[in-house]
Tab-separated table of C-alpha atoms and ligand atoms in Angstrom:
chain	number	residue	atom	x	y	z
A	1	MET	CA	0.018	0.022	-0.020
A	2	GLN	CA	2.974	2.265	0.340
A	3	ARG	CA	2.636	3.824	-3.067
A	4	GLY	CA	-1.030	4.555	-2.388
A	5	CYS	CA	-0.207	5.897	1.124
A	6	ASP	CA	2.528	8.226	-0.368
A	7	PHE	CA	0.047	9.520	-2.927
A	8	LEU	CA	-2.787	10.174	-0.441
A	9	GLY	CA	-0.671	11.182	2.507
A	10	SER	CA	-2.552	8.645	4.624
A	11	GLU	CA	-1.531	5.702	6.820
A	12	VAL	CA	-3.456	3.086	4.818
A	13	ALA	CA	-4.421	3.319	1.131
A	14	ILE	CA	-8.064	2.827	1.813
A	15	LEU	CA	-10.337	5.598	0.448
A	16	CYS	CA	-13.905	5.925	1.663
A	17	GLY	CA	-15.712	6.623	-1.634
A	18	ALA	CA	-17.832	9.752	-1.638
A	19	MET	CA	-21.486	8.952	-0.841
A	20	SER	CA	-23.983	11.813	-1.333
A	21	TRP	CA	-25.570	12.845	2.007
A	22	VAL	CA	-23.453	10.259	3.816
A	23	SER	CA	-19.928	11.476	3.226
A	24	GLU	CA	-20.129	14.802	5.158
A	25	ARG	CA	-17.810	16.183	7.798
A	26	HIS	CA	-18.338	13.521	10.429
A	27	LEU	CA	-17.705	10.415	8.332
A	28	VAL	CA	-14.951	12.060	6.336
A	29	SER	CA	-13.030	13.277	9.374
A	30	ALA	CA	-13.523	9.970	11.148
A	31	ILE	CA	-12.025	8.080	8.176
A	32	SER	CA	-9.022	10.370	7.903
A	33	ASN	CA	-8.457	10.350	11.610
A	34	ALA	CA	-8.485	6.582	11.516
A	35	GLY	CA	-5.684	6.553	9.001
A	36	GLY	CA	-7.733	6.105	5.889
A	37	PHE	CA	-8.673	8.786	3.302
A	38	GLY	CA	-12.036	10.463	3.484
A	39	LEU	CA	-13.746	12.228	0.613
A	40	ILE	CA	-16.476	14.886	1.000
A	41	ALA	CA	-19.381	14.132	-1.557
A	42	CYS	CA	-20.178	17.556	-2.976
A	43	GLY	CA	-23.093	16.163	-5.081
A	44	ALA	CA	-25.466	19.059	-5.776
A	45	MET	CA	-24.080	21.341	-3.025
A	46	THR	CA	-23.689	25.073	-3.842
A	47	PRO	CA	-20.178	26.571	-3.618
A	48	GLU	CA	-21.221	28.210	-0.347
A	49	LEU	CA	-22.327	24.889	1.119
A	50	LEU	CA	-19.135	23.108	-0.017
A	51	ASP	CA	-17.146	25.965	1.516
A	52	ALA	CA	-18.737	25.466	4.851
A	53	GLU	CA	-18.418	21.588	4.734
A	54	ILE	CA	-14.702	21.768	3.908
A	55	ALA	CA	-14.113	24.303	6.765
A	56	ALA	CA	-16.129	22.061	9.159
A	57	THR	CA	-14.171	18.971	8.203
A	58	LYS	CA	-10.931	20.832	8.666
A	59	ALA	CA	-12.022	21.702	12.153
A	60	LEU	CA	-12.469	17.987	12.944
A	61	THR	CA	-9.268	16.599	11.414
A	62	GLN	CA	-5.690	17.569	10.821
A	63	LYS	CA	-5.230	14.676	8.376
A	64	PRO	CA	-5.569	14.956	4.610
A	65	PHE	CA	-8.967	14.390	2.927
A	66	GLY	CA	-10.347	15.044	-0.516
A	67	VAL	CA	-13.448	16.323	-2.287
A	68	ASN	CA	-15.513	14.516	-4.884
A	69	LEU	CA	-17.142	16.797	-7.463
A	70	ILE	CA	-19.607	15.795	-10.084
A	71	THR	CA	-18.579	16.864	-13.658
A	72	MET	CA	-22.119	17.955	-14.753
A	73	HIS	CA	-22.509	20.383	-11.817
A	74	PRO	CA	-23.314	23.695	-13.456
A	75	GLN	CA	-20.920	25.509	-11.095
A	76	LEU	CA	-18.046	23.059	-11.349
A	77	MET	CA	-15.407	25.803	-11.887
A	78	GLU	CA	-16.631	27.725	-8.805
A	79	LEU	CA	-16.515	24.548	-6.729
A	80	ILE	CA	-12.931	23.966	-7.927
A	81	ALA	CA	-12.076	27.480	-6.841
A	82	VAL	CA	-13.533	26.781	-3.363
A	83	CYS	CA	-11.331	23.641	-3.010
A	84	ALA	CA	-8.349	25.753	-4.129
A	85	ARG	CA	-9.013	28.465	-1.495
A	86	HIS	CA	-9.028	25.772	1.219
A	87	GLY	CA	-5.908	24.054	-0.194
A	88	VAL	CA	-7.749	20.783	-0.669
A	89	THR	CA	-4.987	18.360	-1.757
A	90	HIS	CA	-7.032	15.807	-3.695
A	91	ILE	CA	-10.086	16.228	-5.945
A	92	VAL	CA	-12.021	13.346	-7.429
A	93	LEU	CA	-13.956	14.106	-10.639
A	94	ALA	CA	-17.010	11.725	-10.929
A	95	GLY	CA	-19.621	11.412	-13.629
A	96	GLY	CA	-17.637	11.659	-16.863
A	97	LEU	CA	-14.433	12.932	-18.418
A	98	PRO	CA	-13.103	16.188	-16.982
A	99	PRO	CA	-14.790	19.097	-18.852
A	100	ALA	CA	-12.675	21.685	-20.624
A	101	GLY	CA	-10.631	23.799	-18.277
A	102	SER	CA	-11.341	21.731	-15.107
A	103	LEU	CA	-8.158	19.695	-15.290
A	104	ASP	CA	-5.969	22.708	-15.628
A	105	ALA	CA	-7.868	24.621	-12.918
A	106	ILE	CA	-7.358	21.676	-10.471
A	107	LYS	CA	-3.709	21.065	-11.290
A	108	GLY	CA	-3.080	24.839	-11.373
A	109	ALA	CA	-4.342	25.024	-7.739
A	110	GLY	CA	-1.728	22.393	-6.798
A	111	ALA	CA	-4.317	19.657	-6.092
A	112	LYS	CA	-3.993	16.049	-7.288
A	113	LEU	CA	-6.705	14.874	-9.709
A	114	ILE	CA	-8.282	11.547	-9.463
A	115	CYS	CA	-10.653	10.267	-12.114
A	116	PHE	CA	-12.773	7.175	-12.678
A	117	ALA	CA	-11.720	5.050	-15.676
A	118	PRO	CA	-14.621	2.864	-16.839
A	119	ALA	CA	-12.548	1.221	-19.663
A	120	LEU	CA	-8.943	0.751	-20.726
A	121	SER	CA	-9.174	3.095	-23.700
A	122	LEU	CA	-10.522	5.850	-21.516
A	123	ALA	CA	-7.893	5.158	-18.786
A	124	LYS	CA	-5.162	5.765	-21.403
A	125	LYS	CA	-6.788	8.949	-22.604
A	126	LEU	CA	-7.053	10.244	-18.995
A	127	ILE	CA	-3.396	9.274	-18.352
A	128	ARG	CA	-2.364	11.211	-21.501
A	129	SER	CA	-4.305	14.247	-20.373
A	130	GLY	CA	-2.374	14.317	-17.053
A	131	VAL	CA	-4.642	12.953	-14.291
A	132	ASP	CA	-2.645	11.892	-11.211
A	133	ALA	CA	-4.505	8.693	-10.228
A	134	LEU	CA	-7.405	6.503	-11.419
A	135	VAL	CA	-10.189	4.668	-9.670
A	136	ILE	CA	-11.508	1.585	-11.469
A	137	GLU	CA	-14.987	0.672	-10.238
A	138	GLY	CA	-16.935	-2.504	-10.983
A	139	MET	CA	-20.655	-3.063	-11.151
A	140	GLU	CA	-20.794	-4.655	-7.749
A	141	ALA	CA	-20.555	-1.157	-6.241
A	142	GLY	CA	-23.340	0.817	-4.668
A	143	GLY	CA	-24.627	3.937	-6.448
A	144	HIS	CA	-24.138	4.679	-10.138
A	145	ILE	CA	-22.368	1.774	-11.862
A	146	GLY	CA	-20.771	0.622	-15.103
A	147	PRO	CA	-21.544	-2.703	-16.863
A	148	VAL	CA	-18.262	-4.619	-16.008
A	149	SER	CA	-17.396	-6.461	-12.780
A	150	THR	CA	-14.473	-5.322	-10.556
A	151	SER	CA	-12.526	-8.574	-11.099
A	152	VAL	CA	-12.622	-8.305	-14.894
A	153	LEU	CA	-11.787	-4.543	-14.847
A	154	ALA	CA	-8.849	-5.258	-12.508
A	155	GLN	CA	-7.461	-8.015	-14.760
A	156	GLU	CA	-7.920	-5.939	-17.923
A	157	MET	CA	-6.578	-2.691	-16.638
A	158	LEU	CA	-4.094	-3.137	-13.837
A	159	PRO	CA	-1.448	-4.917	-15.889
A	160	GLU	CA	-1.599	-2.135	-18.498
A	161	ILE	CA	-1.727	0.955	-16.402
A	162	ALA	CA	-0.721	0.261	-12.796
A	163	GLU	CA	2.946	1.042	-13.377
A	164	GLN	CA	2.153	4.461	-14.871
A	165	LEU	CA	0.210	5.923	-12.047
A	166	PRO	CA	-1.581	4.868	-8.784
A	167	VAL	CA	-4.753	2.942	-9.429
A	168	PHE	CA	-7.368	2.354	-6.723
A	169	VAL	CA	-9.765	-0.563	-7.106
A	170	ALA	CA	-13.450	-0.160	-6.055
A	171	GLY	CA	-16.663	-2.191	-6.037
A	172	GLY	CA	-17.623	-5.188	-4.032
A	173	ILE	CA	-14.829	-5.064	-1.529
A	174	GLY	CA	-15.972	-6.279	1.856
A	175	ARG	CA	-12.911	-7.959	3.347
A	176	GLY	CA	-9.154	-7.521	3.549
A	177	GLU	CA	-8.352	-10.677	1.528
A	178	ALA	CA	-9.878	-9.011	-1.539
A	179	ILE	CA	-7.740	-5.889	-0.828
A	180	ALA	CA	-4.645	-8.093	-0.679
A	181	ALA	CA	-5.584	-9.656	-4.007
A	182	TYR	CA	-5.913	-6.367	-5.824
A	183	LEU	CA	-2.680	-5.053	-4.241
A	184	GLU	CA	-0.935	-8.113	-5.581
A	185	MET	CA	-2.356	-7.328	-9.018
A	186	GLY	CA	-0.705	-3.922	-8.900
A	187	ALA	CA	-3.423	-1.690	-7.266
A	188	ALA	CA	-1.961	1.182	-5.143
A	189	GLY	CA	-5.030	0.939	-2.865
A	190	VAL	CA	-8.715	0.435	-2.769
A	191	GLN	CA	-11.969	2.506	-2.367
A	192	LEU	CA	-14.906	1.226	-0.330
A	193	GLY	CA	-18.339	2.750	0.115
A	194	THR	CA	-20.862	0.249	1.313
A	195	ARG	CA	-18.715	-1.036	4.250
A	196	PHE	CA	-18.473	2.474	5.648
A	197	ALA	CA	-21.994	3.775	4.988
A	198	CYS	CA	-23.299	2.448	8.357
A	199	ALA	CA	-20.247	3.119	10.502
A	200	SER	CA	-21.061	4.636	13.975
A	201	GLU	CA	-19.678	7.984	12.758
A	202	SER	CA	-22.018	8.032	9.741
A	203	ILE	CA	-25.039	10.330	10.078
A	204	ALA	CA	-27.198	8.056	7.999
A	205	HIS	CA	-30.648	7.553	9.640
A	206	PRO	CA	-31.036	4.488	11.914
A	207	ASN	CA	-33.723	3.086	9.455
A	208	PHE	CA	-31.087	3.265	6.641
A	209	LYS	CA	-28.548	1.395	8.721
A	210	LYS	CA	-31.018	-1.225	9.767
A	211	ALA	CA	-31.961	-1.875	6.113
A	212	PHE	CA	-28.237	-2.421	5.414
A	213	PHE	CA	-27.752	-4.807	8.345
A	214	ARG	CA	-30.729	-6.959	7.228
A	215	ALA	CA	-29.843	-7.057	3.519
A	216	SER	CA	-27.909	-9.750	1.612
A	217	ALA	CA	-25.908	-9.348	-1.604
A	218	ARG	CA	-28.880	-10.332	-3.809
A	219	ASP	CA	-31.016	-7.541	-2.425
A	220	ALA	CA	-28.682	-4.889	-3.981
A	221	ILE	CA	-29.971	-4.707	-7.483
A	222	ALA	CA	-29.181	-2.443	-10.458
A	223	SER	CA	-31.959	-0.168	-11.755
A	224	VAL	CA	-33.410	-1.108	-15.167
A	225	GLN	CA	-33.714	1.240	-18.099
A	226	ILE	CA	-37.256	1.095	-19.467
A	227	ASP	CA	-36.997	3.291	-22.469
A	228	PRO	CA	-34.287	2.803	-25.113
A	229	ARG	CA	-34.337	6.471	-25.965
A	230	LEU	CA	-33.557	7.547	-22.481
A	231	PRO	CA	-30.157	6.283	-21.525
A	232	VAL	CA	-30.034	6.195	-17.719
A	233	ILE	CA	-26.857	5.166	-15.843
A	234	PRO	CA	-27.846	2.206	-13.712
A	235	VAL	CA	-27.865	2.699	-9.947
A	236	ARG	CA	-27.319	-0.206	-7.511
A	237	ALA	CA	-29.572	-0.020	-4.509
A	238	LEU	CA	-31.602	-2.247	-2.139
A	239	LYS	CA	-34.919	-3.207	-3.681
A	240	ASN	CA	-37.958	-1.370	-2.139
A	241	ALA	CA	-40.952	0.578	-3.289
A	242	GLY	CA	-38.565	3.219	-4.416
A	243	THR	CA	-37.320	0.896	-7.149
A	244	GLU	CA	-40.875	1.017	-8.691
A	245	LEU	CA	-41.053	4.818	-8.264
A	246	PHE	CA	-37.924	5.129	-10.360
A	247	THR	CA	-39.571	3.109	-13.216
A	248	ALA	CA	-42.568	5.569	-12.957
A	249	LYS	CA	-40.122	8.599	-13.026
A	250	GLN	CA	-38.497	7.289	-16.157
A	251	ARG	CA	-41.883	6.930	-17.831
A	252	GLU	CA	-42.795	10.478	-16.920
A	253	VAL	CA	-39.411	11.839	-18.280
A	254	ALA	CA	-39.765	9.662	-21.425
A	255	ASN	CA	-43.257	11.101	-21.986
A	256	SER	CA	-41.903	14.648	-21.733
A	257	LEU	CA	-39.249	13.733	-24.319
A	258	ASP	CA	-42.032	12.415	-26.600
A	259	GLU	CA	-44.073	15.616	-26.267
A	260	GLY	CA	-40.897	17.597	-27.022
A	261	SER	CA	-41.408	19.577	-23.841
A	262	ILE	CA	-37.753	18.811	-22.690
A	263	ALA	CA	-34.448	18.034	-24.445
A	264	MET	CA	-32.263	15.018	-23.774
A	265	ALA	CA	-29.782	16.882	-21.541
A	266	GLU	CA	-32.653	18.133	-19.351
A	267	ALA	CA	-34.183	14.638	-19.231
A	268	GLN	CA	-30.912	13.192	-17.951
A	269	LEU	CA	-30.526	16.009	-15.359
A	270	GLN	CA	-34.053	15.305	-14.139
A	271	ILE	CA	-33.137	11.684	-13.658
A	272	GLU	CA	-29.998	12.625	-11.718
A	273	HIS	CA	-31.964	15.088	-9.531
A	274	TYR	CA	-34.412	12.288	-8.812
A	275	TRP	CA	-31.644	10.075	-7.459
A	276	ALA	CA	-30.196	12.864	-5.294
A	277	GLY	CA	-33.669	13.496	-3.816
A	278	ALA	CA	-34.465	9.812	-3.295
A	279	LEU	CA	-31.140	9.187	-1.569
A	280	ARG	CA	-31.722	12.153	0.790
A	281	ARG	CA	-35.144	10.730	1.633
A	282	ALA	CA	-33.545	7.472	2.753
A	283	VAL	CA	-30.311	8.633	4.258
A	284	ILE	CA	-31.553	11.776	6.112
A	285	ASP	CA	-35.360	11.276	6.563
A	286	GLY	CA	-35.156	7.519	7.116
A	287	ASP	CA	-37.817	6.709	4.531
A	288	VAL	CA	-36.464	3.338	3.576
A	289	GLU	CA	-39.632	2.416	1.609
A	290	ASN	CA	-39.761	5.217	-0.963
A	291	GLY	CA	-36.227	6.614	-0.736
A	292	SER	CA	-33.200	5.096	-2.526
A	293	LEU	CA	-31.118	2.750	-0.406
A	294	MET	CA	-27.924	2.895	-2.608
A	295	ALA	CA	-25.819	-0.071	-1.659
A	296	GLY	CA	-23.296	-2.393	-3.259
A	297	GLN	CA	-23.311	-6.222	-3.213
A	298	SER	CA	-20.870	-6.245	-0.277
A	299	VAL	CA	-23.902	-5.111	1.880
A	300	GLY	CA	-24.276	-8.684	3.021
A	301	MET	CA	-21.007	-8.240	4.874
A	302	VAL	CA	-22.340	-5.202	6.828
A	303	LYS	CA	-23.848	-6.747	9.958
A	304	SER	CA	-23.682	-4.061	12.648
A	305	GLU	CA	-22.723	-0.495	13.477
A	306	GLU	CA	-18.959	-0.336	14.038
A	307	PRO	CA	-16.584	2.653	14.438
A	308	VAL	CA	-14.685	3.439	11.297
A	309	GLY	CA	-11.365	2.685	13.180
A	310	ALA	CA	-12.542	-0.869	13.864
A	311	ILE	CA	-13.573	-1.440	10.206
A	312	ILE	CA	-10.222	-0.203	8.875
A	313	ALA	CA	-8.278	-2.200	11.509
A	314	GLU	CA	-10.164	-5.344	10.534
A	315	LEU	CA	-9.655	-4.834	6.795
A	316	VAL	CA	-5.951	-4.253	7.320
A	317	ALA	CA	-5.495	-7.341	9.577
A	318	GLN	CA	-7.292	-9.475	7.042
A	319	ALA	CA	-5.195	-8.206	4.116
A	320	ASP	CA	-2.075	-8.526	6.227
A	321	ALA	CA	-2.900	-12.181	7.055
A	322	ALA	CA	-3.612	-13.022	3.553
A	323	LEU	CA	-0.340	-11.594	2.274
A	324	SER	CA	1.691	-13.245	5.049
A	325	ARG	CA	0.229	-16.693	4.159
A	326	ARG	CA	1.650	-16.207	0.620
A	327	ASP	CA	5.157	-15.360	1.810
B	401	LIG	C1	-25.078	5.306	-0.519
B	401	LIG	C2	-24.034	5.550	-1.588
B	401	LIG	C3	-23.933	6.794	-2.209
B	401	LIG	C4	-23.013	7.005	-3.170
B	401	LIG	N1	-22.862	8.271	-3.777
B	401	LIG	C5	-21.775	8.529	-4.635
B	401	LIG	C6	-21.567	9.830	-4.999
B	401	LIG	O1	-22.267	10.777	-4.715
B	401	LIG	N2	-20.553	10.091	-5.929
B	401	LIG	C7	-19.705	9.096	-6.249
B	401	LIG	O2	-18.752	9.360	-7.058
B	401	LIG	N3	-19.897	7.790	-5.839
B	401	LIG	C8	-20.887	7.529	-5.046
B	401	LIG	N4	-20.998	6.210	-4.503
B	401	LIG	C9	-19.950	5.207	-4.811
B	401	LIG	C10	-18.911	5.130	-3.716
B	401	LIG	O3	-18.218	6.376	-3.672
B	401	LIG	C11	-17.970	4.047	-3.901
B	401	LIG	O4	-17.165	4.191	-5.098
B	401	LIG	C12	-18.625	2.679	-3.967
B	401	LIG	O5	-19.499	2.591	-2.898
B	401	LIG	C13	-17.528	1.548	-3.873
B	401	LIG	O6	-18.149	0.265	-4.041
B	401	LIG	P1	-18.815	-0.587	-2.755
B	401	LIG	O7	-20.083	0.051	-2.503
B	401	LIG	O8	-18.896	-1.941	-3.387
B	401	LIG	O9	-17.830	-0.472	-1.606
B	401	LIG	C14	-22.030	5.989	-3.536
B	401	LIG	C15	-22.192	4.734	-2.963
B	401	LIG	C16	-23.144	4.450	-1.972
B	401	LIG	C17	-23.242	3.090	-1.341
């Protein structure tokens, strides 16, 4: 993990992936204080809200942490400027390739840029454009997902790119043995979300946490696209009434497309706003029936509320034991 630790400035190269509404000051600072690397999920926050969240996180930890920004945010450049003012050391851009100017703005501010690489060709393009590290995330993950599993992405991509820059593997990681395996394949570290979402320090509603503790891997299912004209990025979440509500939402947006009352870009934005609202309903309000319970397949390994420090210690001990067995 040394390479990943050197890159992040953390004690262990375990990132807690940004989770909208969940990854705020408390969880982020707890992760970084425990030796991992926390990421604030900016999501749809305004620059003012992000400014306050970064300041509050800094008040809770002296350790490094990063900020995850969504590429389609209309005020992306202002958000980057807020991070620059705070001297944020690492920025993750999620949701697509870095829009024009964003890469230069981030690197110009002295921050390290981490991007998601959904395929080898895109990874090579991102490396050429100057990103500092990559996350490869498989479809086992919670939240928005691609079509390929983590194990296949790791085999296809790590041998080709892991020597060129630090690569962090995400999606479906629940135990340290899996971390050890990806490190052996050349990963610099890993990113987990689902395992940390219900930590004691997470502000997620008790109902949200209870739903995680009860769920097994097969309950975390990917959303289905109902209209071929409306490409929606699948989202993995626990099945509930909200799953059906999303089908209804897609029909409503597809009808608006048919009537010509909205354009495709607006249609996709409406879908993304839907998810942000639905996740808030579950995480903050505790409405686990109608809200979105975004969760990865590793949810079956989340059994009880534990402090972040205990989760990290357990993962590291398991990885360590696995690697020593191979010596
Ligand atoms: C509840 C939840 C919300 C998430 N929200 C975001 C987000 O806002 N932005 C993002 O880039 N990734 C998001 N993710 C993905 C995580 O950052 C992380 O990459 C993923 O959870 C890793 O896979 P795992 O769930 O199998 O551990 C979310 C995941 C979960 C479980």
